[in-house]
Coordinates of C-alpha atoms in Angstrom, one line a residue:
M20 CA 121.8 62.8 137.0
F21 CA 119.4 63.5 139.9
P22 CA 116.9 66.2 140.9
I23 CA 119.2 67.9 143.3
R24 CA 116.5 70.3 144.6
Q25 CA 114.8 67.2 146.1
V26 CA 117.8 65.3 147.3
G27 CA 117.2 66.4 150.9
R28 CA 113.8 64.8 150.8
I29 CA 114.9 61.5 149.2
A30 CA 113.2 59.4 151.8
R31 CA 109.9 61.3 151.1
Q32 CA 109.9 61.7 147.4
S33 CA 106.5 61.9 145.7
L34 CA 105.4 59.0 143.5
S35 CA 105.6 59.5 139.8
S36 CA 102.2 57.9 139.4
P37 CA 99.0 59.6 140.8
A38 CA 98.8 59.4 144.6
R39 CA 97.3 56.2 145.9
F40 CA 95.9 55.1 149.2
A41 CA 96.7 51.5 150.3
S42 CA 97.5 49.3 153.2
S43 CA 100.9 47.7 153.2
A44 CA 99.1 44.6 151.7
G45 CA 98.1 46.6 148.7
A46 CA 94.3 46.7 149.5
A47 CA 92.5 49.9 148.7
S48 CA 91.3 51.9 151.6
S49 CA 88.5 54.5 151.6
A50 CA 88.9 55.5 155.2
D51 CA 88.8 59.3 155.9
K52 CA 89.5 59.0 159.6
Y53 CA 92.0 57.1 161.7
K54 CA 92.4 56.8 165.4
I55 CA 96.1 57.4 165.1
L56 CA 97.6 59.1 162.0
V57 CA 101.3 59.3 161.7
V58 CA 102.9 61.8 159.2
G59 CA 106.2 60.4 158.0
G60 CA 107.4 56.9 157.3
G61 CA 111.0 57.5 158.4
S62 CA 112.7 56.1 161.4
G63 CA 110.5 58.1 163.8
G64 CA 107.2 57.4 162.0
L65 CA 107.7 53.7 161.7
S66 CA 109.0 53.2 165.2
V67 CA 106.2 55.1 166.9
A68 CA 103.4 53.8 164.8
N69 CA 104.4 50.2 165.8
Q70 CA 105.0 51.1 169.4
I71 CA 101.6 52.8 169.7
Y72 CA 99.8 49.8 168.3
D73 CA 101.8 47.4 170.5
R74 CA 101.1 49.5 173.6
F75 CA 97.4 49.4 173.2
K76 CA 97.6 45.6 172.6
A77 CA 99.8 45.1 175.7
A78 CA 97.2 46.9 177.8
G79 CA 94.5 44.5 176.6
K80 CA 92.8 47.3 174.6
P81 CA 93.9 46.3 171.1
L82 CA 93.3 48.6 168.1
N83 CA 91.7 47.2 165.0
A84 CA 93.6 46.7 161.9
G85 CA 93.6 50.0 160.0
D86 CA 93.1 52.2 163.1
V87 CA 96.7 53.3 162.8
A88 CA 97.9 54.8 159.5
I89 CA 101.2 56.2 158.2
I90 CA 101.1 58.8 155.5
D91 CA 104.2 59.2 153.3
P92 CA 104.7 59.6 149.6
S93 CA 108.0 57.6 149.5
E94 CA 108.4 54.3 147.6
V95 CA 111.6 53.5 149.6
H96 CA 113.0 53.9 153.1
H97 CA 116.6 54.7 153.8
Y98 CA 118.8 54.0 156.8
Q99 CA 120.5 57.4 156.6
P100 CA 123.4 56.8 159.1
G101 CA 124.6 54.2 156.5
W102 CA 125.4 57.0 154.0
T103 CA 128.4 57.9 156.1
L104 CA 129.6 54.3 155.9
A105 CA 129.1 54.3 152.1
G106 CA 131.0 57.6 151.9
A107 CA 133.9 56.1 153.8
G108 CA 134.0 53.0 151.5
L109 CA 133.0 50.7 154.4
R110 CA 129.6 49.5 153.0
R111 CA 127.6 49.7 149.8
K112 CA 124.8 52.3 149.9
S113 CA 122.3 49.7 148.4
E114 CA 122.6 47.8 151.8
F115 CA 120.7 50.6 153.5
V116 CA 117.5 50.9 151.4
R117 CA 114.3 49.0 151.5
P118 CA 110.9 49.4 149.8
L119 CA 108.8 51.3 152.3
P120 CA 105.7 49.1 152.1
S121 CA 107.9 46.1 153.1
L122 CA 108.5 47.8 156.5
V123 CA 104.8 48.5 157.3
P124 CA 103.0 45.6 158.9
K125 CA 99.6 44.6 157.5
H126 CA 97.6 45.9 160.5
I127 CA 98.9 49.5 159.8
T128 CA 97.6 51.4 156.8
L129 CA 100.2 53.0 154.5
I130 CA 98.8 56.1 152.7
S131 CA 101.0 57.0 149.7
D132 CA 100.4 60.8 149.6
R133 CA 101.9 64.0 150.7
V134 CA 100.6 66.4 153.4
T135 CA 100.0 69.9 152.2
E136 CA 98.0 71.5 155.0
F137 CA 97.3 70.9 158.7
S138 CA 93.9 71.9 160.2
P139 CA 94.4 71.2 163.9
A140 CA 91.1 72.9 164.9
S141 CA 89.2 70.3 163.0
S142 CA 91.7 67.4 163.7
S143 CA 92.3 67.0 160.0
L144 CA 94.9 67.5 157.3
T145 CA 94.8 67.9 153.5
T146 CA 97.0 66.0 151.0
T147 CA 98.4 66.7 147.6
S148 CA 95.5 64.7 146.0
G149 CA 93.0 67.0 147.7
R150 CA 91.8 64.5 150.2
S151 CA 90.9 65.5 153.7
I152 CA 91.9 63.0 156.4
S153 CA 90.9 63.3 160.0
Y154 CA 92.2 61.7 163.1
D155 CA 91.7 61.2 166.9
S156 CA 95.5 61.6 167.5
L157 CA 98.1 62.9 165.2
V158 CA 101.9 62.2 165.4
V159 CA 104.2 64.3 163.2
A160 CA 107.5 62.7 162.3
A161 CA 108.3 64.3 158.9
G162 CA 112.0 64.8 159.2
I163 CA 114.1 67.8 158.2
K164 CA 114.5 69.7 155.0
I165 CA 117.9 69.9 153.4
N166 CA 118.4 73.3 151.7
W167 CA 120.7 72.4 148.8
D168 CA 120.0 75.8 147.3
G169 CA 121.2 77.5 150.4
I170 CA 124.8 77.4 149.1
R171 CA 125.2 79.1 145.7
G172 CA 126.6 76.7 143.1
L173 CA 126.2 73.5 145.2
P174 CA 123.5 71.8 143.2
Q175 CA 125.5 72.2 140.0
A176 CA 128.8 71.1 141.7
L177 CA 127.2 67.9 143.0
M178 CA 126.1 66.9 139.6
S179 CA 129.6 67.5 138.1
S180 CA 132.0 64.6 138.0
T181 CA 135.0 66.9 137.9
S182 CA 134.0 69.4 140.6
G183 CA 135.5 67.5 143.5
V184 CA 132.3 68.4 145.5
S185 CA 130.3 65.7 147.3
S186 CA 128.0 65.2 150.3
I187 CA 127.0 62.3 152.5
Y188 CA 123.6 63.9 153.1
S189 CA 121.9 62.2 150.1
Y190 CA 121.6 58.7 148.8
E191 CA 122.6 59.9 145.3
T192 CA 125.8 61.5 146.4
C193 CA 127.1 59.5 149.3
D194 CA 129.1 57.1 147.1
K195 CA 130.6 60.1 145.2
V196 CA 132.1 61.1 148.5
W197 CA 134.2 57.9 148.5
S198 CA 135.0 58.3 144.9
D199 CA 136.3 61.8 145.4
I200 CA 138.2 61.1 148.6
D201 CA 139.9 57.9 147.4
A202 CA 140.9 59.4 144.1
L203 CA 142.8 62.4 145.7
R204 CA 146.6 62.1 145.6
S205 CA 147.5 65.6 146.6
G206 CA 146.0 69.0 147.4
N207 CA 143.5 70.5 149.8
A208 CA 140.6 68.4 151.2
I209 CA 138.1 70.6 152.9
F210 CA 135.1 69.5 155.0
T211 CA 132.4 71.9 156.0
Q212 CA 129.6 72.2 158.6
P213 CA 127.1 75.1 158.8
A214 CA 126.0 77.0 161.9
G215 CA 122.6 76.1 163.1
V216 CA 120.5 72.9 163.2
I217 CA 121.5 69.9 161.1
K218 CA 120.8 66.2 161.4
C219 CA 123.6 64.2 163.0
A220 CA 125.8 67.1 163.9
G221 CA 128.8 64.9 164.2
A222 CA 128.6 63.5 160.6
P223 CA 130.5 66.3 158.9
Q224 CA 133.6 65.4 160.8
K225 CA 133.0 61.7 160.8
I226 CA 133.7 61.6 157.1
M227 CA 136.6 64.0 157.5
W228 CA 138.3 61.7 160.0
M229 CA 137.8 58.7 157.7
A230 CA 139.4 60.6 154.8
W231 CA 142.3 61.7 157.0
D232 CA 142.9 58.1 158.1
R233 CA 142.6 56.8 154.5
Y234 CA 145.3 59.2 153.4
R235 CA 147.5 58.3 156.4
R236 CA 147.2 54.6 155.7
T237 CA 148.0 54.9 152.0
N238 CA 151.0 57.2 152.6
R239 CA 149.3 60.3 151.1
G240 CA 149.1 62.2 154.3
S241 CA 152.1 64.4 153.6
N242 CA 150.7 65.5 150.2
I243 CA 147.1 66.3 151.3
K244 CA 146.1 69.1 153.7
V245 CA 142.9 68.3 155.6
D246 CA 140.9 71.3 156.9
F247 CA 137.6 71.6 158.9
Y248 CA 135.6 74.8 158.2
T249 CA 132.6 75.0 160.6
G250 CA 130.1 77.7 161.4
M251 CA 130.2 76.4 165.0
P252 CA 132.5 77.8 167.7
T253 CA 133.9 74.4 168.8
M254 CA 134.4 70.9 167.5
F255 CA 131.3 69.6 169.3
S256 CA 128.5 70.9 171.4
V257 CA 129.3 68.8 174.5
K258 CA 132.5 70.0 176.2
K259 CA 133.8 66.6 177.2
Y260 CA 133.7 65.3 173.6
S261 CA 134.6 68.7 172.1
D262 CA 137.8 68.8 174.1
A263 CA 138.8 65.3 173.0
L264 CA 138.1 66.1 169.4
E265 CA 140.0 69.3 169.5
E266 CA 143.0 67.4 171.0
L267 CA 142.6 64.9 168.1
R268 CA 142.4 67.7 165.5
V269 CA 145.6 69.3 166.8
S270 CA 147.5 66.1 167.1
R271 CA 146.6 65.0 163.6
G272 CA 147.4 68.4 162.0
V273 CA 143.9 69.1 160.8
G274 CA 143.2 72.8 160.3
G275 CA 140.3 74.1 162.4
F276 CA 138.5 77.2 161.0
F277 CA 135.6 78.1 163.3
G278 CA 132.8 80.6 162.7
H279 CA 133.1 79.9 158.9
N280 CA 129.9 79.3 156.9
L281 CA 130.1 78.2 153.3
T282 CA 128.1 80.5 151.1
S283 CA 129.1 79.7 147.5
I284 CA 131.1 77.3 145.3
D285 CA 132.9 78.1 142.1
A286 CA 133.3 74.5 140.8
G287 CA 135.0 75.5 137.6
N288 CA 137.8 77.1 139.5
H289 CA 137.6 74.9 142.6
K290 CA 137.0 77.8 145.0
A291 CA 134.8 77.8 148.1
T292 CA 133.7 81.1 149.6
F293 CA 132.9 81.4 153.3
K294 CA 131.4 84.1 155.5
Q295 CA 133.3 84.7 158.7
G296 CA 131.5 87.5 160.7
D297 CA 131.5 90.5 158.4
A298 CA 134.4 89.1 156.3
T299 CA 134.3 87.0 153.1
V300 CA 137.0 84.3 152.7
S301 CA 137.7 82.4 149.4
I302 CA 139.6 79.1 149.7
D303 CA 141.1 76.9 147.0
Y304 CA 140.1 73.3 147.3
T305 CA 140.8 70.0 145.5
V306 CA 138.1 68.0 147.3
L307 CA 135.2 69.6 149.1
H308 CA 132.8 67.8 151.3
V309 CA 129.7 69.9 151.9
T310 CA 127.1 69.8 154.7
P311 CA 124.3 72.0 153.5
P312 CA 122.1 74.1 155.7
M313 CA 118.9 72.5 157.0
G314 CA 115.6 73.5 158.4
P315 CA 111.9 72.5 159.0
P316 CA 109.9 71.2 156.1
D317 CA 107.9 74.0 154.5
F318 CA 104.5 72.3 155.0
I319 CA 105.2 72.3 158.7
K320 CA 106.9 75.7 158.9
N321 CA 103.9 77.4 157.3
S322 CA 101.4 75.7 159.5
P323 CA 99.5 76.5 162.7
I324 CA 101.3 73.6 164.5
A325 CA 104.7 75.2 164.2
D326 CA 106.7 77.4 166.6
A327 CA 108.3 80.6 165.6
A328 CA 111.3 78.7 164.2
G329 CA 109.1 76.4 162.1
W330 CA 109.4 73.2 164.1
V331 CA 106.4 71.3 165.5
S332 CA 106.0 72.9 168.9
V333 CA 106.0 70.2 171.6
D334 CA 106.7 70.0 175.3
P335 CA 110.4 68.8 175.7
A336 CA 109.5 66.3 178.4
T337 CA 106.1 64.8 177.2
L338 CA 106.4 65.4 173.3
R339 CA 102.8 66.7 173.4
H340 CA 101.9 69.9 171.5
T341 CA 102.4 73.0 173.6
N342 CA 99.0 74.5 172.5
P343 CA 96.3 73.1 174.8
E344 CA 93.9 73.4 171.9
F345 CA 96.0 71.0 169.9
S346 CA 96.5 68.5 172.7
N347 CA 95.9 65.5 170.4
I348 CA 99.0 66.4 168.4
W349 CA 102.4 64.9 169.2
S350 CA 105.8 65.0 167.5
L351 CA 109.2 63.4 167.6
G352 CA 112.4 63.4 165.6
D353 CA 113.9 65.9 163.3
C354 CA 110.8 68.0 162.6
S355 CA 110.0 68.6 166.3
S356 CA 111.1 71.5 168.5
L357 CA 112.8 69.1 171.0
P358 CA 116.0 70.9 172.1
T359 CA 118.4 68.0 171.5
S360 CA 120.4 66.6 168.6
K361 CA 118.5 65.3 165.6
T362 CA 119.7 61.7 165.4
A363 CA 118.2 58.3 165.0
T364 CA 119.3 57.5 168.5
A365 CA 117.2 60.4 169.8
V366 CA 114.2 59.0 168.0
I367 CA 114.8 55.6 169.7
A368 CA 114.6 57.3 173.1
Q369 CA 111.6 59.5 172.2
A370 CA 109.4 56.9 170.6
P371 CA 108.5 55.0 173.8
V372 CA 107.9 58.2 175.7
L373 CA 105.5 59.4 173.0
S374 CA 103.7 56.1 172.6
E375 CA 103.3 55.7 176.4
N376 CA 102.0 59.2 176.9
L377 CA 99.6 59.0 173.9
F378 CA 98.2 55.7 175.2
S379 CA 97.9 57.0 178.7
V380 CA 96.1 60.2 177.7
V381 CA 93.6 58.2 175.7
D382 CA 93.2 55.7 178.5
S383 CA 93.3 57.8 181.6
G384 CA 94.3 61.3 180.8
K385 CA 97.7 61.0 182.4
L386 CA 101.2 61.8 181.1
P387 CA 103.5 59.3 183.0
A388 CA 106.6 59.3 180.7
V389 CA 109.3 61.9 180.6
Y390 CA 112.0 62.4 177.9
D391 CA 115.3 63.6 179.3
G392 CA 116.8 64.6 175.9
Y393 CA 118.9 61.5 175.5
T394 CA 120.7 61.3 172.2
S395 CA 123.9 59.7 170.9
C396 CA 126.4 60.5 168.2
P397 CA 128.7 57.6 167.2
L398 CA 131.7 59.6 166.0
L399 CA 133.9 57.7 163.6
T400 CA 137.5 58.9 164.1
G401 CA 139.2 56.5 161.7
Y402 CA 139.2 52.9 160.4
G403 CA 138.6 50.6 163.4
E404 CA 137.9 53.4 165.9
L405 CA 134.9 55.4 167.1
M406 CA 134.1 57.8 169.9
M407 CA 130.6 57.1 171.4
A408 CA 129.2 60.5 172.4
E409 CA 126.0 60.1 174.5
F410 CA 124.3 63.0 176.3
R411 CA 121.0 64.5 177.4
Y412 CA 119.4 67.9 177.9
G413 CA 121.8 70.5 179.2
L414 CA 124.6 68.9 177.0
E415 CA 125.4 66.6 179.9
P416 CA 127.0 63.2 179.2
K417 CA 124.7 60.3 179.8
E418 CA 126.9 57.3 178.9
T419 CA 125.9 53.7 178.6
F420 CA 129.4 52.2 179.1
A421 CA 130.8 54.5 181.8
P422 CA 132.7 54.2 184.0
R423 CA 134.0 50.9 182.6
I424 CA 134.9 52.7 179.3
D425 CA 136.0 56.3 178.8
Q426 CA 133.7 57.2 176.0
S427 CA 135.7 60.3 175.0
K428 CA 138.4 57.8 173.8
S429 CA 137.9 56.0 170.5
N430 CA 137.9 52.2 170.4
R431 CA 137.2 49.3 168.0
F432 CA 134.2 47.9 170.0
F433 CA 132.3 51.1 169.3
Y434 CA 133.4 51.1 165.7
H435 CA 131.8 47.7 165.1
L436 CA 128.6 48.8 166.8
K437 CA 128.3 51.6 164.2
K438 CA 129.5 49.7 161.2
D439 CA 127.8 46.3 161.7
F440 CA 125.4 46.1 164.7
F441 CA 123.4 49.3 164.5
P442 CA 122.4 48.8 160.8
W443 CA 121.3 45.2 161.6
V444 CA 119.3 46.4 164.7
Y445 CA 117.7 49.2 162.7
F446 CA 116.0 47.0 160.1
N447 CA 115.3 44.0 162.3
Y448 CA 114.1 45.8 165.4
M449 CA 114.0 49.6 165.4
V450 CA 111.6 50.3 162.5
Q451 CA 109.5 47.5 163.9
G452 CA 109.2 49.4 167.2
R453 CA 111.1 46.8 169.1
W454 CA 114.3 48.5 170.1
Y455 CA 114.7 51.0 173.0
G456 CA 118.3 52.1 172.7
P457 CA 120.5 51.4 175.7
K458 CA 117.7 49.2 177.1
G459 CA 117.8 47.0 174.0
I460 CA 114.6 45.0 173.5
W461 CA 113.2 45.8 176.9
R462 CA 110.6 48.6 176.7
P463 CA 111.0 51.2 179.4
T464 CA 108.4 51.3 182.2
Y465 CA 106.9 54.4 183.6
D466 CA 105.0 55.2 186.8
A467 CA 101.3 55.9 186.2

């Protein structure tokens, strides 16, 4: 059994022991101020902390060991895109977890504590332990909050072995997804997606397509009805890929119910209730995969650095805070206000922009780098096939392999990138700050 109220923050769980402050080498640190302080040890925090340090070094202006710090209460770090692979029975979830200290180099300090309050006017923040830590520059990369309690009955259903309810959005439950999917012999398999912002907006249907293909390959397809209930108006936000996915949905006989938001689950009677406009719709399910609603972390939402929606308010091109009085604050990834999809590939494109601009502001006061909103969603559509959606601001495709490959069509090459190559790159290059997405190991260059 797991603390379901905290599952959405699995990569940032507080330590059971009293908060400690230590470098990755385990040495105690009494520093109260850092030149660069990064909030969050997820994909964004690790990538950008390393890239900032490396950028100063490359310019011949190296920072001292301990000048850069990451603050995060987690003991472990998760490659979260791997949870879909575990949910589809392709990989073991244990392959995608590492001790967080093992990913932090010795020259970067790891502070094991949780931020409770930002004080941008004094360039400082407060932690759970009551410590006040100040900074010259602050980078906020604290991820997104999963609101498991936003659907009545969901926490209890996830903890039940007989509910048929699962979710790929936590380490604890992603293997239950595969168990439930593979055990089904007949009935209704329902997959949900809420309206609004979620991380990896394609993931809810990735697992649906994998389940559909599993049933087809094991001759169960005629006995199982697969339906997609989504709060969104279409299959995907980018028209090119949405049209292709809608064609796929129709050809495969998958039901599409748009504008439907899951509000409650009656696990005992296997009923799911949806809100559609002003109407309420109750559906019988046998297996139910749930994507819970999400939003900004509370400690950011209730802080002076947040915008009206609760995200860290940053310029969409420079990733610098929009308030001139907070010009030493930066943000990237899921917790930021950047109007693009919240994915690891977005972080890969954002990190070099942020690190270049932060360095240049400190060095010369300039902002040479511009983020165009690039993100990617590797959409699994079955075993051995994947559609590689890549796009930028304005929901315009920005494709790496076009025109040689039509990226609205699924193929095996993209499938192996997702299943095998991306996880390897993540732990060996990305979290070390040495991977730049479509540019690979070559850091982008910017005009001064």
